[in-house]
Coordinates of C-alpha atoms in Angstrom, one line a residue:
Chain A
M1 CA 0.0 0.0 0.0
T2 CA 2.7 2.5 0.9
T3 CA 4.5 1.7 -2.4
A4 CA 1.5 3.1 -4.3
N5 CA 1.6 6.3 -2.2
S6 CA 4.1 8.8 -3.7
S7 CA 4.5 10.6 -0.4
F8 CA 6.1 7.5 1.1
S9 CA 9.7 6.2 0.7
P10 CA 10.0 3.6 -2.0
I11 CA 12.8 2.0 0.0
I12 CA 11.7 2.0 3.6
P13 CA 8.2 0.7 4.3
R14 CA 5.8 3.0 6.0
L15 CA 8.2 6.0 6.1
Q16 CA 6.5 9.1 4.9
M17 CA 8.8 11.5 3.1
A18 CA 6.4 14.3 2.0
W19 CA 4.5 15.7 4.9
D20 CA 1.4 17.9 4.7
S21 CA -0.2 19.6 7.7
T22 CA -2.8 16.8 8.0
S23 CA -0.2 14.1 8.2
M24 CA 1.9 15.9 10.7
G25 CA -1.1 17.1 12.7
T26 CA -2.4 13.6 13.0
F27 CA 1.0 12.3 14.0
K28 CA 1.3 15.0 16.7
E29 CA -2.1 14.0 18.1
C30 CA -1.4 10.3 18.3
P31 CA 1.2 8.2 16.5
R32 CA -1.2 5.2 16.4
K33 CA -4.0 7.4 14.9
Y34 CA -1.4 8.5 12.3
Y35 CA -0.6 4.9 11.5
Y36 CA -4.2 3.9 11.0
S37 CA -5.3 6.9 9.0
I38 CA -2.3 8.0 7.0
V39 CA 0.1 5.0 6.8
A40 CA -2.5 2.2 6.6
G41 CA -5.1 4.5 5.0
W42 CA -8.2 3.6 7.0
Q43 CA -11.1 6.0 7.1
P44 CA -14.4 5.7 8.9
R45 CA -17.3 5.0 6.5
D46 CA -19.3 8.0 7.7
M47 CA -16.5 10.6 7.7
S48 CA -16.3 11.5 4.0
V49 CA -19.1 14.0 4.1
H50 CA -16.9 16.6 5.8
L51 CA -14.2 16.1 3.3
T52 CA -16.6 16.3 0.4
F53 CA -18.3 19.4 1.7
G54 CA -14.9 21.1 2.4
L55 CA -13.5 20.2 -1.1
H56 CA -16.6 21.6 -2.9
Y57 CA -16.6 24.7 -0.7
H58 CA -12.9 25.4 -1.4
A59 CA -13.3 24.7 -5.1
A60 CA -16.2 27.2 -5.3
L61 CA -14.3 30.0 -3.6
E62 CA -11.2 29.3 -5.7
R63 CA -13.3 29.5 -8.9
Y64 CA -14.8 32.8 -7.8
H65 CA -11.4 34.4 -7.1
R66 CA -10.1 33.2 -10.4
L67 CA -13.1 34.7 -12.3
K68 CA -12.7 38.0 -10.5
A69 CA -9.0 38.0 -11.3
K70 CA -10.0 37.6 -15.0
G71 CA -12.1 40.7 -14.8
M72 CA -15.5 39.3 -14.2
D73 CA -17.8 41.4 -12.0
H74 CA -19.1 40.1 -8.7
A75 CA -22.6 39.1 -9.9
Q76 CA -21.3 37.3 -13.0
A77 CA -18.6 35.5 -11.0
L78 CA -21.1 34.5 -8.3
R79 CA -23.5 33.0 -10.8
A80 CA -20.8 31.1 -12.6
T81 CA -19.5 29.8 -9.3
V82 CA -22.9 28.6 -8.2
K83 CA -23.6 26.9 -11.5
Q84 CA -20.3 25.1 -11.4
A85 CA -20.9 24.1 -7.7
L86 CA -24.3 22.7 -8.7
I87 CA -22.6 20.7 -11.5
D88 CA -19.8 19.5 -9.2
T89 CA -22.3 18.2 -6.8
W90 CA -24.4 16.4 -9.4
D91 CA -23.9 12.7 -9.8
A92 CA -24.0 12.4 -13.6
A93 CA -23.9 8.6 -13.6
R94 CA -26.9 8.3 -11.4
Q95 CA -28.6 11.5 -12.6
R96 CA -29.2 12.8 -9.1
P97 CA -27.6 15.3 -6.8
W98 CA -24.8 14.5 -4.3
S99 CA -26.6 12.8 -1.5
S100 CA -25.7 13.6 2.0
D101 CA -27.9 12.9 5.0
H102 CA -25.8 15.1 7.2
K103 CA -28.0 17.8 8.5
Y104 CA -25.4 20.6 8.3
K105 CA -23.3 19.5 5.4
N106 CA -25.3 18.8 2.3
R107 CA -25.9 20.3 -1.2
L108 CA -28.3 22.9 -0.1
T109 CA -26.2 24.2 2.8
L110 CA -23.1 24.2 0.5
I111 CA -24.7 26.4 -2.1
R112 CA -26.2 28.7 0.6
T113 CA -22.8 29.0 2.4
V114 CA -21.0 29.8 -0.9
V115 CA -23.6 32.5 -1.8
W116 CA -23.7 34.0 1.7
Y117 CA -19.9 34.0 2.1
L118 CA -19.4 35.8 -1.3
N119 CA -22.2 38.2 -0.4
Q120 CA -20.3 39.2 2.7
F121 CA -16.7 39.1 1.4
G122 CA -16.9 39.0 -2.4
P123 CA -17.5 42.5 -3.6
N124 CA -16.1 44.4 -0.7
D125 CA -13.4 42.1 0.6
S126 CA -10.8 44.0 2.6
I127 CA -8.3 41.3 1.6
R128 CA -7.0 41.8 -1.9
T129 CA -5.9 38.6 -3.7
V130 CA -2.2 38.7 -4.6
I131 CA -1.7 38.6 -8.3
F132 CA 1.6 37.0 -9.5
A133 CA 3.8 38.4 -12.1
D134 CA 2.3 36.2 -14.8
G135 CA -1.2 37.6 -14.0
S136 CA -2.5 34.5 -12.2
P137 CA -4.2 35.0 -8.9
A138 CA -2.6 33.5 -5.8
V139 CA -5.4 31.0 -5.0
E140 CA -5.3 27.3 -4.4
L141 CA -1.6 27.2 -4.3
S142 CA 0.0 23.8 -4.1
F143 CA 3.4 23.9 -2.6
R144 CA 6.2 21.4 -1.9
F145 CA 9.8 22.1 -0.8
Q146 CA 12.7 20.2 0.5
T147 CA 13.7 20.6 4.1
N148 CA 17.2 20.2 5.4
V149 CA 16.3 17.1 7.3
L150 CA 17.5 13.9 5.6
G151 CA 15.9 10.5 5.9
P152 CA 17.9 7.3 6.4
D153 CA 18.5 7.0 2.7
A154 CA 19.9 10.5 2.6
Q155 CA 16.8 11.9 0.8
P156 CA 15.4 15.1 2.1
Y157 CA 12.0 15.2 3.7
L158 CA 9.5 17.4 2.0
I159 CA 6.8 19.8 3.3
C160 CA 3.8 20.0 1.0
G161 CA 0.2 21.2 1.0
H162 CA -2.3 23.5 -0.4
L163 CA -2.9 27.1 0.6
D164 CA -6.3 28.7 -0.2
R165 CA -5.1 32.2 -1.0
L166 CA -2.5 34.8 -0.5
G167 CA -3.9 38.2 0.2
E168 CA -2.8 41.7 1.0
L169 CA -4.4 43.5 3.9
G170 CA -3.2 46.8 5.2
G171 CA 0.0 46.6 3.2
M172 CA 0.9 43.2 4.6
I173 CA 0.7 39.7 3.1
Y174 CA -1.3 37.0 4.8
G175 CA -2.3 33.5 3.9
N176 CA -6.1 33.1 3.8
D177 CA -7.7 29.9 4.8
N178 CA -11.4 28.9 4.8
K179 CA -12.8 26.7 7.5
T180 CA -16.3 25.3 8.0
T181 CA -17.7 24.3 11.3
S182 CA -20.9 23.8 13.2
W183 CA -19.4 25.5 16.3
S184 CA -20.1 29.1 17.3
L185 CA -17.5 31.5 16.0
T186 CA -16.3 33.0 19.3
P187 CA -12.9 34.4 20.0
E188 CA -12.1 31.0 21.5
F189 CA -12.7 29.4 18.2
F190 CA -9.9 31.5 16.6
E191 CA -7.5 31.2 19.5
K192 CA -7.0 27.5 18.7
Y193 CA -5.1 28.5 15.6
S194 CA -2.2 30.0 17.5
P195 CA -0.3 27.9 17.9
D196 CA -1.6 25.5 15.3
N197 CA 0.3 23.1 13.1
Q198 CA -1.7 23.8 9.9
M199 CA -1.5 27.6 10.1
S200 CA 2.2 27.4 11.0
T201 CA 2.8 25.1 8.0
Y202 CA 1.1 27.5 5.7
S203 CA 2.9 30.5 7.1
F204 CA 6.2 28.7 6.8
A205 CA 5.4 27.6 3.3
G206 CA 4.4 31.2 2.2
K207 CA 7.8 32.4 3.5
I208 CA 9.8 29.7 1.8
V209 CA 8.0 29.1 -1.5
Y210 CA 6.4 32.4 -2.4
H211 CA 9.2 34.7 -1.1
E212 CA 6.6 36.8 0.4
P213 CA 7.0 38.3 3.9
M214 CA 3.9 36.7 5.3
R215 CA 2.6 37.9 8.6
G216 CA 0.6 34.8 9.3
M217 CA -2.8 33.5 8.4
I218 CA -6.3 35.0 8.2
V219 CA -8.9 32.4 8.9
D220 CA -12.3 32.9 7.3
A221 CA -14.6 30.6 9.3
A222 CA -18.1 29.6 8.2
Q223 CA -20.5 28.3 10.8
V224 CA -22.8 26.1 8.8
L225 CA -26.1 25.0 10.4
V226 CA -29.4 23.8 9.1
T227 CA -31.0 27.1 8.6
F228 CA -28.2 29.6 8.2
S229 CA -24.5 30.1 7.7
R230 CA -22.5 32.9 9.2
F231 CA -18.9 34.0 9.0
E232 CA -16.2 35.5 11.1
R233 CA -12.6 36.4 10.2
G234 CA -9.8 35.8 12.6
F235 CA -6.1 36.3 12.6
A236 CA -3.4 33.7 13.3
P237 CA -0.2 35.9 13.2
R238 CA 3.3 34.3 13.0
S239 CA 6.5 36.1 13.7
E240 CA 9.8 35.0 12.1
A241 CA 10.9 33.6 15.5
Q242 CA 7.7 31.7 15.9
L243 CA 8.1 30.1 12.5
D244 CA 11.7 29.2 13.3
E245 CA 10.6 27.6 16.5
W246 CA 7.8 25.7 14.7
Y247 CA 10.3 24.3 12.1
E248 CA 12.8 23.2 14.7
D249 CA 10.0 21.3 16.4
W250 CA 8.9 19.9 13.1
T251 CA 12.4 18.4 12.6
Y252 CA 12.0 16.7 15.9
W253 CA 8.6 15.3 15.1
V254 CA 9.6 14.0 11.7
K255 CA 12.6 12.1 13.2
M256 CA 10.3 10.6 15.7
A257 CA 8.0 9.3 12.9
E258 CA 11.1 8.0 11.1
H259 CA 12.0 6.0 14.3
F260 CA 8.6 4.4 14.4
A261 CA 8.7 3.5 10.7
I262 CA 12.0 1.8 11.1
R263 CA 10.8 0.1 14.3
S264 CA 7.8 -1.3 12.3
V265 CA 10.1 -3.2 10.0
N266 CA 10.8 -5.6 12.9
K267 CA 7.1 -5.8 13.8
Q268 CA 5.8 -7.3 10.5
G269 CA 3.1 -9.3 12.3
D270 CA 1.8 -6.1 14.0
P271 CA 3.2 -3.0 12.4
A272 CA 0.6 -0.8 14.2
G273 CA 2.4 -1.7 17.4
A274 CA 5.4 0.3 16.3
W275 CA 3.4 3.5 16.6
P276 CA 2.5 4.1 20.3
M277 CA -0.9 5.2 21.4
N278 CA -1.3 8.6 22.9
D279 CA -4.1 7.6 25.2
K280 CA -4.5 11.2 26.4
S281 CA -5.8 12.3 23.0
C282 CA -8.6 9.8 22.6
S283 CA -11.3 12.1 23.7
H284 CA -9.9 15.3 22.1
F285 CA -10.8 16.8 18.7
G286 CA -14.3 15.5 18.9
G287 CA -13.2 12.0 19.8
C288 CA -10.8 9.8 17.9
P289 CA -12.5 7.7 15.2
F290 CA -10.2 4.9 16.0
L291 CA -11.2 4.7 19.7
S292 CA -13.4 1.7 18.9
I293 CA -10.3 0.0 17.4
C294 CA -7.7 0.8 20.0
S295 CA -10.2 -0.3 22.8
K296 CA -10.2 -3.9 21.3
D297 CA -7.7 -6.6 21.9
P298 CA -4.8 -6.3 19.4
A299 CA -5.6 -9.7 17.9
V300 CA -9.0 -8.6 16.6
R301 CA -8.3 -4.9 15.6
E302 CA -7.6 -5.7 12.0
M303 CA -11.0 -7.5 11.7
W304 CA -12.8 -4.6 13.2
L305 CA -11.0 -2.2 10.9
K306 CA -12.1 -4.2 7.9
A307 CA -15.7 -4.3 9.1
N308 CA -16.2 -0.6 9.9
F309 CA -13.6 1.4 7.9
V310 CA -12.8 1.9 4.2
H311 CA -9.5 2.3 2.5
R312 CA -8.3 5.5 0.9
T313 CA -4.8 6.5 0.0
W314 CA -3.7 9.7 1.7
D315 CA -1.1 11.1 -0.7
P316 CA -0.6 14.8 -0.1
L317 CA 1.5 15.1 -3.3
Q318 CA -1.5 14.0 -5.3
I319 CA -4.7 15.3 -3.6
R320 CA -6.0 18.1 -1.6
G321 CA -7.1 16.9 1.8
D322 CA -6.1 19.6 4.3
I323 CA -9.4 21.4 4.4
Chain B
M1 CA -48.8 56.1 -4.8
T2 CA -49.1 52.4 -5.3
T3 CA -46.4 49.9 -4.5
T4 CA -45.9 46.5 -5.9
P5 CA -45.6 43.9 -3.2
T6 CA -42.4 41.8 -3.6
S7 CA -41.6 38.4 -2.1
P8 CA -39.0 38.5 0.6
L9 CA -37.6 35.4 -1.1
G10 CA -37.1 37.1 -4.4
E11 CA -38.3 35.6 -7.7
V12 CA -38.2 32.0 -6.7
D13 CA -40.3 30.2 -4.1
E14 CA -39.1 27.1 -2.3
R15 CA -41.1 24.7 -4.5
S16 CA -39.4 25.9 -7.7
L17 CA -36.0 25.9 -5.9
E18 CA -36.5 22.3 -5.0
A19 CA -37.2 21.6 -8.7
I20 CA -34.1 23.4 -9.8
F21 CA -32.0 21.5 -7.3
A22 CA -33.4 18.2 -8.5
S23 CA -32.7 18.9 -12.1
N24 CA -29.5 18.3 -14.1
P25 CA -27.5 21.5 -13.5
G26 CA -25.9 21.2 -16.9
D27 CA -29.3 22.1 -18.3
L28 CA -30.0 25.1 -16.1
T29 CA -30.3 28.4 -17.8
D30 CA -28.5 31.5 -16.6
E31 CA -31.8 32.8 -15.4
E32 CA -32.5 29.8 -13.3
V33 CA -29.0 30.0 -11.7
G34 CA -29.7 33.6 -11.1
R35 CA -32.9 32.7 -9.3
V36 CA -31.0 30.3 -7.0
V37 CA -28.6 33.1 -6.2
E38 CA -31.4 35.6 -5.6
Y39 CA -33.2 33.1 -3.4
F40 CA -30.3 32.6 -1.1
E41 CA -29.5 36.3 -1.1
A42 CA -33.0 37.0 0.0
K43 CA -32.7 34.3 2.7
R44 CA -29.5 36.0 3.9
Q45 CA -31.2 39.4 4.2
Q46 CA -34.0 37.7 6.1
F47 CA -31.5 36.1 8.5
L48 CA -29.5 39.3 8.9
T49 CA -32.5 41.1 10.2
S50 CA -33.4 38.4 12.7
P51 CA -32.3 38.5 16.3
E52 CA -30.4 35.3 15.9
A53 CA -28.0 37.0 13.5
K54 CA -26.5 38.8 16.5
T55 CA -26.2 35.7 18.7
K56 CA -22.7 34.3 19.1
G57 CA -23.0 32.4 22.3
P58 CA -20.3 30.0 23.2
G59 CA -20.6 26.3 22.9
K60 CA -22.1 24.0 20.3
A61 CA -24.3 25.8 17.9
K62 CA -27.3 23.6 18.6
K63 CA -28.5 26.0 21.2
V64 CA -28.4 28.9 18.8
E65 CA -30.1 26.9 16.0
A66 CA -33.1 26.1 18.2
D67 CA -34.0 29.8 18.3
V68 CA -34.0 30.3 14.6
N69 CA -37.3 30.5 12.8
L70 CA -36.3 29.8 9.3
K71 CA -37.5 26.7 7.6
L72 CA -35.2 25.9 4.8
E73 CA -35.3 22.3 5.9
D74 CA -38.9 22.2 4.8
L75 CA -37.5 21.9 1.3
G76 CA -36.7 18.4 2.1
L77 CA -33.3 18.7 0.6

C-alpha cells in the first residue's frame, strides 16, 4: 500500500517523506492514529461528508477568485461559481444530486454557504488577492519544498500542501484559509489557531515558497447550520521567530516518525504496534474515530477495521485533503 | 402612490427551488441559476434582520439553532 503512495519512501516501508499539515497534525495528536489513518489509510465510512463538503466549498471559492481576477464582476462570477458548484455536486452517472444525509453538510447548505460568504466578502473584501507576475491569482496554491532534514537513505524530507489564497491587507501579506464548522465563531474558536500546526505550516510555506514576507494567516470561518451560515474572520499571526521555532519542532517530530517507521520493520506481524498510542488524546478533537479499534484486543483490531472502515490512500502530493 | 408587493424570497419560491436543485445543473439556464442566487441572497437578508444574527453564544451551535425560525429544511433537501 505504501509503495502506491508517492509521499512515502519507495525504499523504507511506512516511512512518509512528503509531509502535509494533515499528516503531521495527526501524528502529533497520536502516532497510532497517524498509523491507522495516514500509513494504513483507514477512514471511517461516515466521515467522508466533511471532506466532500470542504472540497466543494474550497473549489467554489477558488473559482470565484479566479473569475474575479480575470475581470468578471461580482454578480457574474457568483452565478458562474454557483452553477459550477451545482454541477460539481451532481452525480451524472446516477442523474441525481450529491446525496448527504448530514443535516449541516449537504448540497443545499453548501450552495447557501457559498452565496452568503461571497455576499459578505466577495464585492467588498478587505483582503486583496495577490496577483503573481504572470497575472495569475494566488489562489489554491499547491506547494512542496525540500527541508534540510534527511531520511535514512539521505533523501530530504518534503513539506507540502495547499494554501487557499495569498492576500494583502493593510500593506501586509497574509495567507487566507477557509474553514467550515458547526461551532459558534467565538474568540475562543480562533484562539485555537495560535499555535496550530496547519496555520504554521502554511505561514512557513508562504515564506519559503512564495518569497513573500507573510505575517501569518487569516482564517475565514463559516459556521454552517441547518437554517443559516455565518462568518467571522480571525487572525493567526506568526513572527519570524515563531516560524523558526515551529520548524525546529517539526524536525524533531519527523525524526520521531522515522524512528517508528524503522521500528515497524521488525514488527511485521503487528506494524501498528510500532506507533505508540497517545491515550490522552482519545477524547480530544471531537473523539478519535479509532477509539473503537484501540479499545479492542490487538488480535481482533484488523478484523474490526475491515468491518467498519474503508481504505483510501492519503497522498498529499496528489490530492487536496487539508481542508 | 401604489407599491408592488415583492416576495422576501425574491423571484423564486421554495417549491421551484426544489425543482431546480433536483434537475441536471448542466441544463440550467443563466436565469435559473440567477434565481437560485437571488433566493439565497433574500434568505440572507431575512437572516441578517433576525435577532439570531446577533447571537454568538459560546458552545455548540445547537442552542443557537433552536431559536432560529427559518424553515429551509422544509425543502426536504
